[in-house]
């Protein structure tokens, strides 16, 4: 399977998460973003590791040890994982 691709919105979410955490703890902000990216990379190997999402044709994967959920879709014909967004668990998706 190909490396997961991020939508512009998903990239914006990561930037917002980083910016918010950086204001309180810059080193933690880097660690959170790294863990999000590592979790996304695992989807390239195991695309069905997430649960079926609340929106049609989506999946959701929790970032272990963090309150974030990665929302993604599979494009089966192309063998692609598309990251649609990264949300705090308390946020509406």
Coordinates of C-alpha atoms in Angstrom, one line a residue:
X1 CA 0.0 0.0 0.0
X2 CA 1.2 3.6 -0.7
X3 CA 2.1 6.1 2.0
X4 CA -1.0 7.8 3.4
X5 CA -1.8 11.2 1.8
X6 CA -3.0 14.2 3.8
X7 CA -5.7 16.6 2.7
X8 CA -5.0 20.3 3.1
X9 CA -7.6 20.3 5.9
X10 CA -5.8 17.5 7.8
X11 CA -2.5 19.4 7.4
X12 CA -4.2 22.5 8.8
X13 CA -5.5 20.4 11.8
X14 CA -1.9 19.3 12.6
X15 CA -0.6 22.8 12.4
X16 CA -3.4 24.0 14.8
X17 CA -2.7 21.2 17.2
X18 CA 1.0 22.0 17.2
X19 CA 0.4 25.7 17.7
X20 CA -2.0 25.2 20.6
X21 CA 0.3 22.9 22.5
X22 CA 3.4 24.9 21.7
X23 CA 2.1 27.8 23.6
X24 CA 2.1 25.8 26.8
X25 CA 4.9 23.3 26.1
X26 CA 7.0 23.5 22.9
X27 CA 8.8 20.2 23.3
X28 CA 5.5 18.4 24.0
X29 CA 4.1 19.9 20.8
X30 CA 6.8 18.3 18.7
X31 CA 6.2 14.9 20.4
X32 CA 2.5 15.1 19.8
X33 CA 2.9 15.8 16.1
X34 CA 5.5 13.0 15.7
X35 CA 3.1 10.5 17.3
X36 CA 0.3 11.6 15.0
X37 CA 2.6 11.1 12.0
X38 CA 3.8 7.7 13.2
X39 CA 0.2 6.6 13.7
X40 CA -0.7 7.8 10.2
X41 CA 2.3 5.9 8.8
X42 CA 1.1 2.7 10.3
X43 CA -2.1 3.1 8.2
X44 CA 0.1 2.6 5.1
X45 CA 0.8 -0.9 6.4
X46 CA -2.5 -1.7 8.1
X47 CA -5.2 0.5 6.5
X48 CA -8.1 -1.3 8.2
X49 CA -6.7 -0.9 11.7
X50 CA -9.2 1.9 12.4
X51 CA -12.9 1.4 13.3
X52 CA -15.7 2.3 10.9
X53 CA -16.2 6.1 11.1
X54 CA -19.4 8.0 11.9
X55 CA -19.4 9.6 8.4
X56 CA -20.1 7.3 5.4
X57 CA -17.0 5.6 3.9
X58 CA -14.7 6.8 6.6
X59 CA -12.6 5.1 9.3
X60 CA -11.3 6.5 12.6
X61 CA -8.1 5.6 14.4
X62 CA -7.2 6.8 17.9
X63 CA -3.7 8.0 18.5
X64 CA -2.5 5.8 21.3
X65 CA -2.0 7.8 24.6
X66 CA -3.3 11.0 23.1
X67 CA -6.9 12.4 22.9
X68 CA -6.7 12.6 19.1
X69 CA -8.7 10.8 16.4
X70 CA -7.5 10.4 12.8
X71 CA -10.3 10.3 10.3
X72 CA -9.5 8.7 7.0
X73 CA -10.9 7.0 3.9
X74 CA -9.6 4.2 1.8
X75 CA -9.6 4.4 -2.0
X76 CA -9.6 0.8 -2.7
X77 CA -9.2 0.9 -6.4
X78 CA -6.0 3.0 -6.0
X79 CA -4.8 1.5 -2.8
X80 CA -4.7 4.8 -1.1
X81 CA -5.2 6.0 2.4
X82 CA -6.4 9.6 2.5
X83 CA -6.2 11.5 5.9
X84 CA -9.2 13.7 6.1
X85 CA -8.7 15.3 9.5
X86 CA -7.2 14.9 13.0
X87 CA -9.6 15.8 15.8
X88 CA -9.5 16.1 19.5
X89 CA -11.7 13.3 20.9
X90 CA -14.1 15.8 22.4
X91 CA -14.7 17.6 19.1
X92 CA -17.5 17.0 16.8
X93 CA -16.4 15.4 13.5

